[in-house]
């Protein structure tokens, strides 16, 4: 049974999309899940739209051409805005390598009056290749794959993100705390 307090909280909760962009293995997903845990512990409704899961379930069949990457980002942006407009904090750890794709998502949020924050997880490619969480850098170096963002495919870093996190210079907990502080400062947490 739902109490009046729970109904009131869910109705008045302010949603927002927080897009974490950066190179593969930059730490986007790790930071997103750390922040999600903190927000949930404080009673917020939170969803993480993991790029790998989206590729499997929502964008299956898309490749990695510029057009397909743009389509993928727009699909994710649509879902994120829909959730955020309904009071969910949506954390999106997705590379989104092209500035125009990210700008289109931001504009959609602005048109709908939904809060949107862009966070650049600015980890140098050398650090990302050492982390190589999915083995992508090793596969690219071995010639097994091509089109790796930031290596042999472009990555357009945000010029003016709402927050820049240098995950190679701080812990995951410190990165999540900085992002949480931004949400609080903007009245979103």
PDB file of C-alpha atoms in Angstrom, residues 12-164:
ATOM      1  CA  UNK A  12       7.078  16.275  -6.996  1.00  0.00           C
ATOM      2  CA  UNK A  13      10.407  14.600  -7.727  1.00  0.00           C
ATOM      3  CA  UNK A  14      12.413  16.596 -10.257  1.00  0.00           C
ATOM      4  CA  UNK A  15      13.877  14.447 -12.955  1.00  0.00           C
ATOM      5  CA  UNK A  16      17.022  15.128 -14.923  1.00  0.00           C
ATOM      6  CA  UNK A  17      19.251  13.549 -17.511  1.00  0.00           C
ATOM      7  CA  UNK A  18      22.953  13.407 -16.717  1.00  0.00           C
ATOM      8  CA  UNK A  19      24.918  12.404 -19.817  1.00  0.00           C
ATOM      9  CA  UNK A  20      28.424  11.140 -19.056  1.00  0.00           C
ATOM     10  CA  UNK A  21      30.477  11.303 -22.250  1.00  0.00           C
ATOM     11  CA  UNK A  22      34.066  10.224 -22.717  1.00  0.00           C
ATOM     12  CA  UNK A  23      36.308   7.670 -24.367  1.00  0.00           C
ATOM     13  CA  UNK A  24      35.878   3.902 -23.987  1.00  0.00           C
ATOM     14  CA  UNK A  25      37.164   2.817 -20.533  1.00  0.00           C
ATOM     15  CA  UNK A  26      37.148   6.415 -19.249  1.00  0.00           C
ATOM     16  CA  UNK A  27      35.103   5.402 -16.174  1.00  0.00           C
ATOM     17  CA  UNK A  28      31.666   6.672 -17.249  1.00  0.00           C
ATOM     18  CA  UNK A  29      29.658   3.594 -16.268  1.00  0.00           C
ATOM     19  CA  UNK A  30      31.533   3.035 -13.001  1.00  0.00           C
ATOM     20  CA  UNK A  31      30.890   6.629 -11.936  1.00  0.00           C
ATOM     21  CA  UNK A  32      27.231   6.415 -13.020  1.00  0.00           C
ATOM     22  CA  UNK A  33      26.564   3.314 -10.920  1.00  0.00           C
ATOM     23  CA  UNK A  34      28.357   4.798  -7.907  1.00  0.00           C
ATOM     24  CA  UNK A  35      26.214   7.941  -8.169  1.00  0.00           C
ATOM     25  CA  UNK A  36      23.049   5.890  -8.741  1.00  0.00           C
ATOM     26  CA  UNK A  37      23.634   4.046  -5.485  1.00  0.00           C
ATOM     27  CA  UNK A  38      24.068   7.299  -3.580  1.00  0.00           C
ATOM     28  CA  UNK A  39      20.953   8.860  -5.091  1.00  0.00           C
ATOM     29  CA  UNK A  40      18.835   5.755  -4.433  1.00  0.00           C
ATOM     30  CA  UNK A  41      20.040   5.686  -0.832  1.00  0.00           C
ATOM     31  CA  UNK A  42      18.595   9.192  -0.486  1.00  0.00           C
ATOM     32  CA  UNK A  43      15.234   8.113  -1.917  1.00  0.00           C
ATOM     33  CA  UNK A  44      15.593   9.295  -5.518  1.00  0.00           C
ATOM     34  CA  UNK A  45      14.211   7.354  -8.453  1.00  0.00           C
ATOM     35  CA  UNK A  46      17.203   6.558 -10.656  1.00  0.00           C
ATOM     36  CA  UNK A  47      17.843   4.703 -13.900  1.00  0.00           C
ATOM     37  CA  UNK A  48      21.171   4.053 -15.584  1.00  0.00           C
ATOM     38  CA  UNK A  49      20.934   3.762 -19.362  1.00  0.00           C
ATOM     39  CA  UNK A  50      24.085   1.751 -20.002  1.00  0.00           C
ATOM     40  CA  UNK A  51      25.363   2.100 -23.552  1.00  0.00           C
ATOM     41  CA  UNK A  52      26.125  -1.609 -23.937  1.00  0.00           C
ATOM     42  CA  UNK A  53      22.636  -2.615 -22.794  1.00  0.00           C
ATOM     43  CA  UNK A  54      21.021  -0.036 -25.089  1.00  0.00           C
ATOM     44  CA  UNK A  55      23.023  -1.384 -28.037  1.00  0.00           C
ATOM     45  CA  UNK A  56      21.806  -4.893 -27.245  1.00  0.00           C
ATOM     46  CA  UNK A  57      18.130  -4.160 -26.637  1.00  0.00           C
ATOM     47  CA  UNK A  58      17.129  -0.806 -28.163  1.00  0.00           C
ATOM     48  CA  UNK A  59      19.649  -0.280 -30.933  1.00  0.00           C
ATOM     49  CA  UNK A  60      20.352  -3.844 -32.039  1.00  0.00           C
ATOM     50  CA  UNK A  61      21.298  -3.887 -35.680  1.00  0.00           C
ATOM     51  CA  UNK A  62      22.961  -0.487 -35.684  1.00  0.00           C
ATOM     52  CA  UNK A  63      26.614  -0.347 -36.601  1.00  0.00           C
ATOM     53  CA  UNK A  64      29.221   2.237 -35.756  1.00  0.00           C
ATOM     54  CA  UNK A  65      28.997   4.570 -38.751  1.00  0.00           C
ATOM     55  CA  UNK A  66      28.504   8.234 -37.947  1.00  0.00           C
ATOM     56  CA  UNK A  67      24.826   7.938 -38.956  1.00  0.00           C
ATOM     57  CA  UNK A  68      24.243   4.837 -36.805  1.00  0.00           C
ATOM     58  CA  UNK A  69      26.004   6.412 -33.835  1.00  0.00           C
ATOM     59  CA  UNK A  70      23.804   9.500 -34.223  1.00  0.00           C
ATOM     60  CA  UNK A  71      20.658   7.342 -34.379  1.00  0.00           C
ATOM     61  CA  UNK A  72      21.756   5.446 -31.261  1.00  0.00           C
ATOM     62  CA  UNK A  73      22.371   8.679 -29.331  1.00  0.00           C
ATOM     63  CA  UNK A  74      18.999  10.114 -30.393  1.00  0.00           C
ATOM     64  CA  UNK A  75      17.170   6.951 -29.269  1.00  0.00           C
ATOM     65  CA  UNK A  76      18.907   7.052 -25.908  1.00  0.00           C
ATOM     66  CA  UNK A  77      18.195  10.781 -25.608  1.00  0.00           C
ATOM     67  CA  UNK A  78      14.500  10.210 -26.289  1.00  0.00           C
ATOM     68  CA  UNK A  79      14.215   7.512 -23.609  1.00  0.00           C
ATOM     69  CA  UNK A  80      16.245   9.576 -21.143  1.00  0.00           C
ATOM     70  CA  UNK A  81      14.069  12.647 -21.636  1.00  0.00           C
ATOM     71  CA  UNK A  82      10.892  10.611 -21.269  1.00  0.00           C
ATOM     72  CA  UNK A  83      12.074   9.154 -17.962  1.00  0.00           C
ATOM     73  CA  UNK A  84      13.464  12.465 -16.690  1.00  0.00           C
ATOM     74  CA  UNK A  85      10.208  14.252 -17.543  1.00  0.00           C
ATOM     75  CA  UNK A  86       8.518  11.750 -15.235  1.00  0.00           C
ATOM     76  CA  UNK A  87      10.693  12.468 -12.210  1.00  0.00           C
ATOM     77  CA  UNK A  88      13.552  10.018 -12.726  1.00  0.00           C
ATOM     78  CA  UNK A  89      17.240  10.889 -12.421  1.00  0.00           C
ATOM     79  CA  UNK A  90      18.607   9.316 -15.608  1.00  0.00           C
ATOM     80  CA  UNK A  91      22.330   8.636 -15.749  1.00  0.00           C
ATOM     81  CA  UNK A  92      23.584   7.994 -19.278  1.00  0.00           C
ATOM     82  CA  UNK A  93      27.176   6.707 -19.479  1.00  0.00           C
ATOM     83  CA  UNK A  94      27.387   6.688 -23.281  1.00  0.00           C
ATOM     84  CA  UNK A  95      30.333   7.825 -25.418  1.00  0.00           C
ATOM     85  CA  UNK A  96      28.246   9.923 -27.871  1.00  0.00           C
ATOM     86  CA  UNK A  97      31.367  10.918 -29.821  1.00  0.00           C
ATOM     87  CA  UNK A  98      29.858  13.720 -31.917  1.00  0.00           C
ATOM     88  CA  UNK A  99      29.049  17.162 -30.547  1.00  0.00           C
ATOM     89  CA  UNK A 100      26.081  17.644 -32.894  1.00  0.00           C
ATOM     90  CA  UNK A 101      24.438  14.445 -31.617  1.00  0.00           C
ATOM     91  CA  UNK A 102      24.846  15.538 -27.989  1.00  0.00           C
ATOM     92  CA  UNK A 103      23.594  19.036 -28.871  1.00  0.00           C
ATOM     93  CA  UNK A 104      20.451  17.567 -30.456  1.00  0.00           C
ATOM     94  CA  UNK A 105      19.730  15.652 -27.234  1.00  0.00           C
ATOM     95  CA  UNK A 106      20.286  18.790 -25.151  1.00  0.00           C
ATOM     96  CA  UNK A 107      17.921  20.775 -27.423  1.00  0.00           C
ATOM     97  CA  UNK A 108      15.223  18.109 -27.116  1.00  0.00           C
ATOM     98  CA  UNK A 109      15.460  18.361 -23.326  1.00  0.00           C
ATOM     99  CA  UNK A 110      15.323  22.173 -23.481  1.00  0.00           C
ATOM    100  CA  UNK A 111      12.256  22.090 -25.751  1.00  0.00           C
ATOM    101  CA  UNK A 112      10.505  19.793 -23.273  1.00  0.00           C
ATOM    102  CA  UNK A 113      11.635  21.816 -20.232  1.00  0.00           C
ATOM    103  CA  UNK A 114      13.601  18.869 -18.830  1.00  0.00           C
ATOM    104  CA  UNK A 115      16.874  19.318 -16.951  1.00  0.00           C
ATOM    105  CA  UNK A 116      19.949  18.090 -18.815  1.00  0.00           C
ATOM    106  CA  UNK A 117      23.564  18.044 -17.679  1.00  0.00           C
ATOM    107  CA  UNK A 118      26.558  17.069 -19.789  1.00  0.00           C
ATOM    108  CA  UNK A 119      29.514  15.613 -17.931  1.00  0.00           C
ATOM    109  CA  UNK A 120      32.820  15.002 -19.671  1.00  0.00           C
ATOM    110  CA  UNK A 121      34.738  12.137 -18.122  1.00  0.00           C
ATOM    111  CA  UNK A 122      38.036  13.460 -19.463  1.00  0.00           C
ATOM    112  CA  UNK A 123      40.374  10.515 -19.148  1.00  0.00           C
ATOM    113  CA  UNK A 124      43.392  10.534 -21.504  1.00  0.00           C
ATOM    114  CA  UNK A 125      43.406   7.828 -24.173  1.00  0.00           C
ATOM    115  CA  UNK A 126      46.652   6.428 -22.725  1.00  0.00           C
ATOM    116  CA  UNK A 127      44.948   5.783 -19.375  1.00  0.00           C
ATOM    117  CA  UNK A 128      41.858   4.349 -21.094  1.00  0.00           C
ATOM    118  CA  UNK A 129      44.008   1.952 -23.119  1.00  0.00           C
ATOM    119  CA  UNK A 130      45.730   0.778 -19.925  1.00  0.00           C
ATOM    120  CA  UNK A 131      42.352   0.159 -18.274  1.00  0.00           C
ATOM    121  CA  UNK A 132      40.957  -1.426 -21.473  1.00  0.00           C
ATOM    122  CA  UNK A 133      37.939  -2.802 -19.624  1.00  0.00           C
ATOM    123  CA  UNK A 134      36.490  -4.533 -22.700  1.00  0.00           C
ATOM    124  CA  UNK A 135      39.734  -5.303 -24.506  1.00  0.00           C
ATOM    125  CA  UNK A 136      38.877  -2.867 -27.316  1.00  0.00           C
ATOM    126  CA  UNK A 137      42.208  -1.061 -27.370  1.00  0.00           C
ATOM    127  CA  UNK A 138      44.093  -4.359 -27.553  1.00  0.00           C
ATOM    128  CA  UNK A 139      41.848  -5.551 -30.397  1.00  0.00           C
ATOM    129  CA  UNK A 140      42.345  -2.287 -32.269  1.00  0.00           C
ATOM    130  CA  UNK A 141      46.126  -2.442 -31.790  1.00  0.00           C
ATOM    131  CA  UNK A 142      46.102  -6.036 -33.093  1.00  0.00           C
ATOM    132  CA  UNK A 143      44.135  -4.954 -36.168  1.00  0.00           C
ATOM    133  CA  UNK A 144      41.088  -7.022 -35.171  1.00  0.00           C
ATOM    134  CA  UNK A 145      38.754  -4.003 -35.072  1.00  0.00           C
ATOM    135  CA  UNK A 146      38.719  -0.515 -36.499  1.00  0.00           C
ATOM    136  CA  UNK A 147      36.642   2.554 -35.760  1.00  0.00           C
ATOM    137  CA  UNK A 148      37.596   2.756 -32.075  1.00  0.00           C
ATOM    138  CA  UNK A 149      36.467   6.117 -30.726  1.00  0.00           C
ATOM    139  CA  UNK A 150      39.398   8.331 -29.857  1.00  0.00           C
ATOM    140  CA  UNK A 151      41.936   6.127 -31.634  1.00  0.00           C
ATOM    141  CA  UNK A 152      41.016   5.688 -35.294  1.00  0.00           C
ATOM    142  CA  UNK A 153      37.554   7.237 -35.134  1.00  0.00           C
ATOM    143  CA  UNK A 154      36.790  10.793 -33.945  1.00  0.00           C
ATOM    144  CA  UNK A 155      35.790  11.876 -30.465  1.00  0.00           C
ATOM    145  CA  UNK A 156      34.658  15.484 -30.167  1.00  0.00           C
ATOM    146  CA  UNK A 157      35.185  16.434 -26.543  1.00  0.00           C
ATOM    147  CA  UNK A 158      32.628  18.862 -25.095  1.00  0.00           C
ATOM    148  CA  UNK A 159      33.864  22.444 -25.166  1.00  0.00           C
ATOM    149  CA  UNK A 160      31.717  23.625 -22.236  1.00  0.00           C
ATOM    150  CA  UNK A 161      30.402  20.672 -20.230  1.00  0.00           C
ATOM    151  CA  UNK A 162      28.459  21.274 -17.047  1.00  0.00           C
ATOM    152  CA  UNK A 163      31.209  19.321 -15.283  1.00  0.00           C
ATOM    153  CA  UNK A 164      34.559  17.879 -16.311  1.00  0.00           C
TER     154      UNK A 164
END
